[in-house]
Short mmCIF file of C-alpha atoms in Angstrom, two decimals:
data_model
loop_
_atom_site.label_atom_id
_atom_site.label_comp_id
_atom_site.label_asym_id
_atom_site.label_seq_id
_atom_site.Cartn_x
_atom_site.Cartn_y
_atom_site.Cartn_z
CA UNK A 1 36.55 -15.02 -0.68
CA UNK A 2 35.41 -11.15 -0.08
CA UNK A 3 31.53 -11.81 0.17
CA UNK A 4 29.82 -13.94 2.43
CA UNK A 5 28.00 -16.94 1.37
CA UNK A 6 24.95 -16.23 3.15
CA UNK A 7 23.17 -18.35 6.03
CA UNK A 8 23.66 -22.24 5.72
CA UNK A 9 21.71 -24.71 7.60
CA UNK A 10 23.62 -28.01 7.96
CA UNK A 11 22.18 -31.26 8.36
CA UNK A 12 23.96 -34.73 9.02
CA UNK A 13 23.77 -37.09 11.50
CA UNK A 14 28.01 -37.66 11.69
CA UNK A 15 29.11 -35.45 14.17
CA UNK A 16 32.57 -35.77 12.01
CA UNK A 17 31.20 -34.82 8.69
CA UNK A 18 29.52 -32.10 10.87
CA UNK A 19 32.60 -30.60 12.54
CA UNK A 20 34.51 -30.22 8.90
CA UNK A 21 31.97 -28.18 7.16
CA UNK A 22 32.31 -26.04 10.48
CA UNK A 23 35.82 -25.19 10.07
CA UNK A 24 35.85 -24.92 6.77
CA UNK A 25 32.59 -22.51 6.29
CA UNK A 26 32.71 -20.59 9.24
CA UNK A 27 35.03 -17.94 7.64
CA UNK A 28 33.00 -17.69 4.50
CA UNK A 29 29.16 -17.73 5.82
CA UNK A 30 27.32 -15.16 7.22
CA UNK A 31 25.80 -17.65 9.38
CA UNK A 32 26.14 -21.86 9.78
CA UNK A 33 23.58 -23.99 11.56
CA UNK A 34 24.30 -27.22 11.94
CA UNK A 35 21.99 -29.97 12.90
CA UNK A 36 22.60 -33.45 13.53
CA UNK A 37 18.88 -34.64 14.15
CA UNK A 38 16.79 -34.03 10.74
CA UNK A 39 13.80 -34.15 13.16
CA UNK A 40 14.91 -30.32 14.00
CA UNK A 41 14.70 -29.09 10.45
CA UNK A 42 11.10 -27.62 10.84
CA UNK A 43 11.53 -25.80 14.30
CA UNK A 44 15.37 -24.54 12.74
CA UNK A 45 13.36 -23.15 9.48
CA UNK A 46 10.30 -21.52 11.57
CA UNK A 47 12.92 -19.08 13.21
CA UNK A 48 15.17 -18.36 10.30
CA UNK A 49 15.67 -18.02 6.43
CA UNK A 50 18.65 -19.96 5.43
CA UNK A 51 19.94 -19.29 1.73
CA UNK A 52 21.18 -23.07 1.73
CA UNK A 53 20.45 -26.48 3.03
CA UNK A 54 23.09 -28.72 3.29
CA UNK A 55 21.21 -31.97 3.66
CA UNK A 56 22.55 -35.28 4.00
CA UNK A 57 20.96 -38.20 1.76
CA UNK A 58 21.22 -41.01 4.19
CA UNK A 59 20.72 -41.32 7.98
CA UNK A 60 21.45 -43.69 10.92
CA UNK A 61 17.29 -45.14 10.02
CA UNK A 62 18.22 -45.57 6.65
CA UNK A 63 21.65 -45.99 5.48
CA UNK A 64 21.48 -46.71 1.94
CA UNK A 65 18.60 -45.62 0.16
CA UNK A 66 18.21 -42.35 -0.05
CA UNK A 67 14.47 -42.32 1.09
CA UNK A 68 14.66 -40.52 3.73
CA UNK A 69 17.01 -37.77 2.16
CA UNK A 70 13.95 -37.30 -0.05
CA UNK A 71 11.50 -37.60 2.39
CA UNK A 72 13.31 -34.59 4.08
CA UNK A 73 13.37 -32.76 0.84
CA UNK A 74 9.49 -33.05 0.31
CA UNK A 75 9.55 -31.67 4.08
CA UNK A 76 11.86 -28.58 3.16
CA UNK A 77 10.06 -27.39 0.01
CA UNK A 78 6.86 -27.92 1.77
CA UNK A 79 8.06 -25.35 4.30
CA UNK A 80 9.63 -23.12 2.12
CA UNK A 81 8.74 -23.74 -1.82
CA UNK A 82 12.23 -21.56 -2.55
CA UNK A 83 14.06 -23.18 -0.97
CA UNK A 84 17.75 -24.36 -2.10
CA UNK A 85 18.51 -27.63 -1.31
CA UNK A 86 21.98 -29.46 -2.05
CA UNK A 87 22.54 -33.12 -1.18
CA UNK A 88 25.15 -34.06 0.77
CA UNK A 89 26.21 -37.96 -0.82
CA UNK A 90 28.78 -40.86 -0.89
CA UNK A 91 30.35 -41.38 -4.53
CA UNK A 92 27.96 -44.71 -4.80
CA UNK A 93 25.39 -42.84 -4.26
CA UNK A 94 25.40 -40.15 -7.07
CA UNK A 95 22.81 -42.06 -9.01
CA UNK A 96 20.34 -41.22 -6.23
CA UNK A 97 21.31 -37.96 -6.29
CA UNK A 98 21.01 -36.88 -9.44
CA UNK A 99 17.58 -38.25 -9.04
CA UNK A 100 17.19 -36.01 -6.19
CA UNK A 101 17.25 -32.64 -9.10
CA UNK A 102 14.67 -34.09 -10.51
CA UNK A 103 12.30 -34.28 -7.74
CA UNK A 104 14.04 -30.45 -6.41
CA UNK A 105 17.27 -30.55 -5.21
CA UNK A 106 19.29 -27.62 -6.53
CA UNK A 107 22.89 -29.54 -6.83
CA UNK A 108 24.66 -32.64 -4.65
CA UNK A 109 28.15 -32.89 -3.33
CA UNK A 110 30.00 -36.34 -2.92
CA UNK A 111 32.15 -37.31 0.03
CA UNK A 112 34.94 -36.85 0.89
CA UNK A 113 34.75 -33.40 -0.75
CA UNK A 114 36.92 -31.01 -2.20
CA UNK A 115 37.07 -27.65 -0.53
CA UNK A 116 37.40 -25.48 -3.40
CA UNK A 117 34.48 -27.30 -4.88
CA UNK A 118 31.97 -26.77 -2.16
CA UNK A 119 32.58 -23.62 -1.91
CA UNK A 120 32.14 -22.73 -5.46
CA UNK A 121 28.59 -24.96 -5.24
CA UNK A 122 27.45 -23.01 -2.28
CA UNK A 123 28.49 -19.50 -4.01
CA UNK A 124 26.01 -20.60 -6.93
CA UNK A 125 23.46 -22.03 -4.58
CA UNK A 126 23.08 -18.79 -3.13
CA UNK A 127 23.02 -16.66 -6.11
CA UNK A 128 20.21 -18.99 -7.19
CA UNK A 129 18.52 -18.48 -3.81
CA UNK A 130 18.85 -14.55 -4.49
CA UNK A 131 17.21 -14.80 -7.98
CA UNK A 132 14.46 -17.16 -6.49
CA UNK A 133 13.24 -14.40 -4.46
CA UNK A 134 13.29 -11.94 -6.51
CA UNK A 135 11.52 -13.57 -8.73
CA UNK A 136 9.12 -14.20 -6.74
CA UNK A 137 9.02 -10.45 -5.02
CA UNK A 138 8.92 -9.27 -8.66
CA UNK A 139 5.96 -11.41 -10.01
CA UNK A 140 3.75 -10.07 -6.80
CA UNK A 141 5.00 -6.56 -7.61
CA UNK A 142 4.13 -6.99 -11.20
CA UNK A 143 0.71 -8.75 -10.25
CA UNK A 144 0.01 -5.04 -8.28
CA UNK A 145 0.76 -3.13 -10.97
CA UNK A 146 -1.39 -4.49 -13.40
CA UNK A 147 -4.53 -3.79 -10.83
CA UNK A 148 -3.27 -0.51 -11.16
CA UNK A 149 -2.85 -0.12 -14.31
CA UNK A 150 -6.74 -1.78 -14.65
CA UNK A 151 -7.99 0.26 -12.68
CA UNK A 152 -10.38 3.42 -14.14
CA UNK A 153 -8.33 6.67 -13.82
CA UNK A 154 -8.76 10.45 -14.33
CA UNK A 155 -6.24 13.37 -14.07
CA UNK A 156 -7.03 16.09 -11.77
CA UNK A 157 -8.38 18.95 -13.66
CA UNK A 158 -9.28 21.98 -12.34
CA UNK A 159 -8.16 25.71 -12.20
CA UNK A 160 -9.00 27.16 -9.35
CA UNK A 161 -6.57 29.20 -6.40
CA UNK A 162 -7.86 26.04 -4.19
CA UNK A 163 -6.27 23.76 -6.88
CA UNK A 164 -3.73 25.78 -7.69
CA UNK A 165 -2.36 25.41 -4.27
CA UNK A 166 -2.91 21.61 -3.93
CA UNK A 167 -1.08 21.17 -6.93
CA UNK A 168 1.89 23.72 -5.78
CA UNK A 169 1.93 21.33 -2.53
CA UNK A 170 2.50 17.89 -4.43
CA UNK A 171 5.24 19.65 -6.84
CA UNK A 172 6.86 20.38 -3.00
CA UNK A 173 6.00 17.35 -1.44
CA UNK A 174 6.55 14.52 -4.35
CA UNK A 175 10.58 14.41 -5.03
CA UNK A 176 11.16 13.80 -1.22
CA UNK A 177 10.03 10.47 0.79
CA UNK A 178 8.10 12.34 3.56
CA UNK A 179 5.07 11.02 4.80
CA UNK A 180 1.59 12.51 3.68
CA UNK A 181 -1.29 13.07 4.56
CA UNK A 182 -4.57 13.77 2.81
CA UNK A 183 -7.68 15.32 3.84
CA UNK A 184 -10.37 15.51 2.03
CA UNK A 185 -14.44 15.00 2.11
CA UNK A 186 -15.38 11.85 0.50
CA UNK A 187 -15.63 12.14 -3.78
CA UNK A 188 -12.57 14.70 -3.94
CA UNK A 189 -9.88 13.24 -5.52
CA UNK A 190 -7.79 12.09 -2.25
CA UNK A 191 -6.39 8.89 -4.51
CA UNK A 192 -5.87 11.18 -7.04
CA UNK A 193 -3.36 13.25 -5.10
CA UNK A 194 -1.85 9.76 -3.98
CA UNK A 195 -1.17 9.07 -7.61
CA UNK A 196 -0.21 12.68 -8.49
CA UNK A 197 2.54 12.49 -5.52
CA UNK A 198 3.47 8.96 -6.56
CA UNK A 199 4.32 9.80 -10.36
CA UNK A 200 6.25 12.50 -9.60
CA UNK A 201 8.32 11.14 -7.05
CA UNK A 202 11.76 9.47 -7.07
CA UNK A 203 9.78 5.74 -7.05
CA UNK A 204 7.87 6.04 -9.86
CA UNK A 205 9.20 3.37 -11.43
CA UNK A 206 8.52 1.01 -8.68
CA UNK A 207 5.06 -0.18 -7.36
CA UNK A 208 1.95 1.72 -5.91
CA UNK A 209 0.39 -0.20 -3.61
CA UNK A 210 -3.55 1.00 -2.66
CA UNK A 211 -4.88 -0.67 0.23
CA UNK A 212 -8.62 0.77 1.47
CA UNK A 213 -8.52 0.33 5.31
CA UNK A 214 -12.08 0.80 5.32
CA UNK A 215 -12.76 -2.51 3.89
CA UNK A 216 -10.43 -4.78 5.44
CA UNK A 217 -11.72 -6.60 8.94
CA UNK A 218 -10.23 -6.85 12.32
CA UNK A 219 -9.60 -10.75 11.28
CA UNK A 220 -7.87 -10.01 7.82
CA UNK A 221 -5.37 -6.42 8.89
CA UNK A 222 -2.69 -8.52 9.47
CA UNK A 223 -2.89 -10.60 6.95
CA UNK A 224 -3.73 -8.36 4.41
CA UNK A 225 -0.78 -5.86 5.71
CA UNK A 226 1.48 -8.06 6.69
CA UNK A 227 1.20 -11.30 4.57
CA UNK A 228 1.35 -14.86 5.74
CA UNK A 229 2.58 -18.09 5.31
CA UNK A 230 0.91 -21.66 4.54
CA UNK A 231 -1.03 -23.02 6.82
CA UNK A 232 -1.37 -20.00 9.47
CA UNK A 233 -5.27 -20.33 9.52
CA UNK A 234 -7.56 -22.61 7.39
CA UNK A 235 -7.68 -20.74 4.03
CA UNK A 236 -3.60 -20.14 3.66
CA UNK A 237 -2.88 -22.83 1.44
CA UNK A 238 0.29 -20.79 0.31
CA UNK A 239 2.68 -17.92 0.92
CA UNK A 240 1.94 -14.59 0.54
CA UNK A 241 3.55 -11.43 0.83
CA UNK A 242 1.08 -8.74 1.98
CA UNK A 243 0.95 -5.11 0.98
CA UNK A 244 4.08 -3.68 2.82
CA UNK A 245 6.31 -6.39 1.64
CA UNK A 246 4.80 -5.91 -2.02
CA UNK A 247 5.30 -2.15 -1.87
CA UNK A 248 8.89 -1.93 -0.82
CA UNK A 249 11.00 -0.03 -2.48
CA UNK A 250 7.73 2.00 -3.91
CA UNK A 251 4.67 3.59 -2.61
CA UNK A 252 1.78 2.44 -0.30
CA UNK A 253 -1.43 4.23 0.11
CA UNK A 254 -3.63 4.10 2.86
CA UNK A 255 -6.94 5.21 2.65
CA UNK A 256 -9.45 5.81 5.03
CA UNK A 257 -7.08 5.22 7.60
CA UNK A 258 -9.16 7.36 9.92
CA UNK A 259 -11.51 4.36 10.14
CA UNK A 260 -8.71 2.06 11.61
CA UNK A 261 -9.64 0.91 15.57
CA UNK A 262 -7.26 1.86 18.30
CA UNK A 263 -5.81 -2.12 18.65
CA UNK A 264 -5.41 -2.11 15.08
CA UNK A 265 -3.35 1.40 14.97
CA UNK A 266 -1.08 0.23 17.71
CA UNK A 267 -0.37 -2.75 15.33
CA UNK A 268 0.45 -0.44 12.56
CA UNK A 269 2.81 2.18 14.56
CA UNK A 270 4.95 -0.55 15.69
CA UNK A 271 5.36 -1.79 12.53
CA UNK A 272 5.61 1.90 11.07
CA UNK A 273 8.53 2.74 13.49
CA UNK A 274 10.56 -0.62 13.72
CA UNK A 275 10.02 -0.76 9.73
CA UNK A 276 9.58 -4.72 9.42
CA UNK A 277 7.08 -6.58 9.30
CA UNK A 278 6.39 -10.21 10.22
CA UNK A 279 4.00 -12.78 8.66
CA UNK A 280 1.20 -14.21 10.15
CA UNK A 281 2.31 -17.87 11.82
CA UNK A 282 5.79 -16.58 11.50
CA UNK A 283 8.10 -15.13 13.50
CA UNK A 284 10.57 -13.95 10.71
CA UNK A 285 10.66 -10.20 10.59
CA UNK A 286 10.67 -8.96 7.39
CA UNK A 287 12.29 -5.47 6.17
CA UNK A 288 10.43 -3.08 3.82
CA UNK A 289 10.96 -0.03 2.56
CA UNK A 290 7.80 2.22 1.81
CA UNK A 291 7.33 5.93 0.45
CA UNK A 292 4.01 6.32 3.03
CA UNK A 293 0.91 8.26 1.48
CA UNK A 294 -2.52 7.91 4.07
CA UNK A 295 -6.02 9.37 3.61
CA UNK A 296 -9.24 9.80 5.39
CA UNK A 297 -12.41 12.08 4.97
CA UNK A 298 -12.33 11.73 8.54
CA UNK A 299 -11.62 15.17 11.28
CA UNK A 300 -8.29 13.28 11.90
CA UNK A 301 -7.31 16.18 14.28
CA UNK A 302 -10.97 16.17 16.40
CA UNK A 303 -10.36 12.62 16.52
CA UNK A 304 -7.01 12.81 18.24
CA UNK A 305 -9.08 15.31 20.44
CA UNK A 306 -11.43 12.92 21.09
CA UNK A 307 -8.98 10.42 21.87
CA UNK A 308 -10.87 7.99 18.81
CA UNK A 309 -7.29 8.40 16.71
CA UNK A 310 -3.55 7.77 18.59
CA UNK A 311 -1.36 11.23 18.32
CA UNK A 312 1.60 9.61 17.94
CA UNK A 313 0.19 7.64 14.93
CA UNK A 314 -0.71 10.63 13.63
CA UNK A 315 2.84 12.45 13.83
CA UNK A 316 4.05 9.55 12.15
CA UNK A 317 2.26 10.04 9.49
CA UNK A 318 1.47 13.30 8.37
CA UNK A 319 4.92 15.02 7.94
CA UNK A 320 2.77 17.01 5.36
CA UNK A 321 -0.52 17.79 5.25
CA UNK A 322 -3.05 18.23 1.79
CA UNK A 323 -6.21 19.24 2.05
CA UNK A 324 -8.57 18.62 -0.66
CA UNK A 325 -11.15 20.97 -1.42
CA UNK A 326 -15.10 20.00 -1.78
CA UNK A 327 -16.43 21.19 -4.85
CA UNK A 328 -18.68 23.75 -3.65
CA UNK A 329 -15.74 25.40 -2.54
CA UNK A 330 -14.27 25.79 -6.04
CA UNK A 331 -17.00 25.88 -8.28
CA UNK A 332 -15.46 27.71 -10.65
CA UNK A 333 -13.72 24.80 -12.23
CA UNK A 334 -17.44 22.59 -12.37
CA UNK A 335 -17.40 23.96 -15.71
CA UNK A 336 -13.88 23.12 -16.87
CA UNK A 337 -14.48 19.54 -15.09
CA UNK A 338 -17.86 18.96 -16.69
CA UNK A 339 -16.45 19.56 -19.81
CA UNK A 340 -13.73 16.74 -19.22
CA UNK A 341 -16.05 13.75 -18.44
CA UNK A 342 -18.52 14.95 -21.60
CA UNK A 343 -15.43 14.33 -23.38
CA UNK A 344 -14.95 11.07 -21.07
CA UNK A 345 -17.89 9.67 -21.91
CA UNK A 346 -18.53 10.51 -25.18
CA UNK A 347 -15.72 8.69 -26.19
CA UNK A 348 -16.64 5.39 -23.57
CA UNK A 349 -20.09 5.12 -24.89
CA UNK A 350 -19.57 6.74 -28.58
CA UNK A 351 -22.01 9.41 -28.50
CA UNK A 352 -21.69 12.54 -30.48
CA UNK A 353 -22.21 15.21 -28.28
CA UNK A 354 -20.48 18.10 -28.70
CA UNK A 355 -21.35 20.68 -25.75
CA UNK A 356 -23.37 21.35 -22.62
CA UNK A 357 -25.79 24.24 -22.51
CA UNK A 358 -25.34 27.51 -20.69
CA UNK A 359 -28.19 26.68 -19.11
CA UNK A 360 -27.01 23.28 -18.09
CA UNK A 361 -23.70 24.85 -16.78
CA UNK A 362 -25.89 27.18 -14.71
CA UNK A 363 -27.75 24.48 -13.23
CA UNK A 364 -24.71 22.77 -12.44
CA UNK A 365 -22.87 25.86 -11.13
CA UNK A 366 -25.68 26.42 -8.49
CA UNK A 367 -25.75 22.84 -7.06
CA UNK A 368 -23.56 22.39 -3.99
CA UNK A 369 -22.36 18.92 -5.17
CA UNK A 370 -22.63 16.94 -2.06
CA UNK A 371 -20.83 14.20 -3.06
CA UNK A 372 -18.19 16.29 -4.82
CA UNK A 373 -16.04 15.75 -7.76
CA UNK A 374 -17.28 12.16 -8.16
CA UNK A 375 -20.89 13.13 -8.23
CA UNK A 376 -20.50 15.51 -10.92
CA UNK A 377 -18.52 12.49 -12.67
CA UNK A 378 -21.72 9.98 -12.65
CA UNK A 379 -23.99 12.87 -13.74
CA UNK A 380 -22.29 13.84 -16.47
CA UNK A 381 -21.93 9.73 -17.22
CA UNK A 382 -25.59 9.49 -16.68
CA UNK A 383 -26.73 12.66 -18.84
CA UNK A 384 -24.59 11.17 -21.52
CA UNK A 385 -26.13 7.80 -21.78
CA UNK A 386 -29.54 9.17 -21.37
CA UNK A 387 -28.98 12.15 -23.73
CA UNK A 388 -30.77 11.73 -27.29
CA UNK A 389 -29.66 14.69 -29.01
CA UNK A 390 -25.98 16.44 -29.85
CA UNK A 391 -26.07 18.48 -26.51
CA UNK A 392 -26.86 18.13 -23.21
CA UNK A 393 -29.39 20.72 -21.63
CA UNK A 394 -30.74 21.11 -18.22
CA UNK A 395 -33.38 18.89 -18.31
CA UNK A 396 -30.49 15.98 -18.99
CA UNK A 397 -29.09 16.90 -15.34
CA UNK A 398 -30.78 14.75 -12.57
CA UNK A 399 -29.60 16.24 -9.56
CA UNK A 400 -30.70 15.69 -5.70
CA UNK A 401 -32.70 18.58 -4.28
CA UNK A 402 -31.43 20.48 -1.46
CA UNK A 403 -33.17 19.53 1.63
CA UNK A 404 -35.47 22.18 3.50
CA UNK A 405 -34.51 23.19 6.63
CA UNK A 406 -37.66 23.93 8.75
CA UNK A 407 -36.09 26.25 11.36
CA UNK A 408 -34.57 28.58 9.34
CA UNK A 409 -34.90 31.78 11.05
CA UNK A 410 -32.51 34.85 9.26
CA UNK A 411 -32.98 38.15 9.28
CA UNK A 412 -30.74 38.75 5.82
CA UNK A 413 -31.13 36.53 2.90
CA UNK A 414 -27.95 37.98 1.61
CA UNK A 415 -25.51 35.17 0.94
CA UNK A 416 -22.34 37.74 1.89
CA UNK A 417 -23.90 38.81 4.96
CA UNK A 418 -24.90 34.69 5.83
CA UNK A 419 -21.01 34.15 5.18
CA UNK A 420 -19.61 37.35 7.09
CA UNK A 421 -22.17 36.18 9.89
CA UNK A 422 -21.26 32.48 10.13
CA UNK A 423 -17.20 33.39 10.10
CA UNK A 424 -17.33 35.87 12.93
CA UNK A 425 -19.18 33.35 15.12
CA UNK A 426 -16.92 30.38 14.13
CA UNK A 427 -14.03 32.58 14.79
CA UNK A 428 -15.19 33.56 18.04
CA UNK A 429 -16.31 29.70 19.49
CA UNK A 430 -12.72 29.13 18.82
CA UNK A 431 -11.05 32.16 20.27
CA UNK A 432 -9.41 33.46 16.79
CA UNK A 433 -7.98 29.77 15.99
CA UNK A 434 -7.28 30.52 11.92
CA UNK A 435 -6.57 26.54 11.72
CA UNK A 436 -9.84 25.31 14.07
CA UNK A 437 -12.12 27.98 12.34
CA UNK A 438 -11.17 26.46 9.13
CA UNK A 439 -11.50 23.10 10.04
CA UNK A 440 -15.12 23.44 11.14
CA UNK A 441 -15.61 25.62 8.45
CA UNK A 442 -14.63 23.13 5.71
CA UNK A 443 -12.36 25.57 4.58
CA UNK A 444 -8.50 25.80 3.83
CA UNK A 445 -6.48 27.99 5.93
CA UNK A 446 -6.20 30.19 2.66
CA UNK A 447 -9.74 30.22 1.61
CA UNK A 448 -10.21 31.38 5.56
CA UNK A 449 -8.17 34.35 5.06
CA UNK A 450 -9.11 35.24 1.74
CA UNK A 451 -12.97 35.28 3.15
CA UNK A 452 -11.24 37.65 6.06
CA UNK A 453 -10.08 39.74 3.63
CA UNK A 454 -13.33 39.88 1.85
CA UNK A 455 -15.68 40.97 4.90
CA UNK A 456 -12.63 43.12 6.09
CA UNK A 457 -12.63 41.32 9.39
#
């Protein structure tokens, strides 16, 4: 037979019955474990998935019955619930057998056996262990793409050279599998960039898999990461995969990864760079396959500095940089994003309003937006379920004032020369440092130079 029946575990207490299945499966299995002891079957399963049990229906305790072939049965599907189980029986004993499908036994074979036969069985035994798991690997999948699909979503919109060049950098990045990173204050649109890079890649037909890192404990990484098995602490009642294993073959996204501790990023490189996982209360390793997207509104780079953040995490990581930027720094698209949600909203809460005033736009054009894109979202959502009339004004726009500062000592009140001011002393702390500079600035590397070019400096 050219393909390999898989791993077989073996279990029957004659040593003769034993030593045939040996020689005959040897040459056809991947790998054959054979026990003689069912009292091993639990330790034999902890270390290893097996694609079939052999399992004999009567031992030296109980010769004729059958009970405690179905007491071992019970045993197996309690450790693993996919298990595929085939009896091994004498001819007087089919009756019992036969039984034992009903209660979840896959097939039985009768002794003495014919080769051909059991061979056959154990080729469709593991074809039906095959579709068992992925079956079960698909139904999680499909379970994470339905809280995707659930979940609120809006396109990026915007029009800007800043967003011109993010966009330019996901058409780049999203066909390949490398490794990105986001950067981004908190309310830009990091997810959104996940997405962006995740529909236009070569996996977009397979899962995306959001995990916020900021939420998950020190207690629940692993779990939640790596998955675990029944009975590993108090509340595992079953199996589960966790968010690698789920992901495979598609996309998994990170965020706030910056906010990971130091034992907890150790975990995650060695998993990153062996590329298997293992469950908790298992020692199984499992292999996944992951297009890798992380994101944090974090300085990842001052953090690495600052030794808060592991460098060689961090290489792993971010083959490619984006850099998302805050709204203040392309305000010329709050009117083209405004816009959007009105229409957004209008629609959500069925309210006909049909513009926002100049004077509305101007208000909005002048606030620096704090929280960013996502603040302008939940105005605009709040004006419109507020507003009374067909268009929102000014007065619709609740906005946080800007906070005084009380030692504000200039002698220019010239916003260029503020700007030229602040960039020649940044540039200077950092002795010329384009990529620093811009950093502390907030800025991209091309807003930087464009600024540069500006003040001629």
């Amino acid at each position: 037979m050219p393909d390999k029946l898989g791993h077989i575990l073996a279990v029957d207490d004659n040593e003769d019955i034993l030593f045939a299945l040996k020689l005959l499966l040897k040459p056809h299995v991947e790998s054959l474990t054979i026990l003689n002891d069912p009292e091993d079957i639990p330790a034999a399963m902890e270390g290893k998935d097996f694609d079939v049990v052999l399992l004999d229906m009567n031992f030296t305790q109980d010769a004729s019955s059958g009970q405690e072939g179905f007491f071992w049965l019970e045993k197996i599907l309690g450790i693993d619930p996919q298990a595929v189980v085939i009896f091994i029986t004498a001819y007087g004993d089919a009756e019992k057998a036969v039984k034992a499908i009903k209660t979840g036994a896959t097939d039985f074979i009768l002794k003495p056996w014919q080769n051909e036969k059991i061979l056959a069985t154990l080729s469709s035994a593991v074809k039906l262990r095959h579709s068992k798991l992925e079956a079960g690997q698909l139904k999680s999948k499909q379970q994470a793409m339905s809280e995707v699909i659930d979940q609120a979503f809006q396109d990026f919109v915007g029009d800007s050279p800043e967003m011109r060049e993010v966009f330019a950098t996901i058409r780049k990045v999203a066909k390949t599998d490398a490794n990105v990173m986001i950067l981004g204050e908190n309310g830009t649109g990091k997810e959104l960039v996940a997405r962006a890079l995740y529909r236009n890649s070569k996996r977009n037909n397979e899962v995306f898999v959001s995990v916020d890192m900021g939420s998950i404990t020190e207690t629940l990484f692993e779990s939640e990461l790596f998955g675990h098995v029944k009975g590993a602490f108090t509340d595992a009642q079953k199996d589960k995969p966790g968010r690698f294993e789920i992901a495979s073959g598609g996309t998994l996204f990170l965020d706030e990864i910056g906010n990971l501790s130091l034992p907890l990023q150790a975990k995650l490189l060695t998993t990153l760079e062996r590329r298997q996982v293992t469950r908790v209360g298992s020692n199984k390793a499992i292999d996944f396959d992951v297009r890798l997207i992380c994101a944090t509104n974090n300085d990842i780079h001052q953090m690495v500095e600052n030794e808060t953040f592991r460098q060689d995490l961090l290489y792993r990581i971010n083959t490619v940089e984006i850099h998302i930027p805050p709204l203040r720094e392309r305000a010329g698209d709050i009117s083209m994003l405004a816009s959007h949600f009105l229409e957004d909203f209008t629609k959500k809460y069925k309210k006909k309003i049909s513009k926002i005033s100049s004077g509305a736009m101007k208000k909005l054009s002048l606030y620096s937006w704090p929280g960013n894109v996502r603040e302008l979202q939940h105005a605009v959502e709040r004006a419109v379920i507020m507003c009374e009339s067909n268009m929102l004004d000014a007065e619709d726009f609740f906005l946080n004032p800007k906070k005084k500062q009380d030692d504000m000592s200039l002698d220019t009140y010239n916003l260029d020369d503020i700007e030229k001011k602040i960039i020649l002393k940044v540039l200077k702390q950092n002795q010329g440092n384009i990529t620093i500079a811009a950093r502390e600035l907030g800025l991209t590397r091309t807003s930087l130079y464009r600024r540069m070019e500006k003040y001629d400096l």
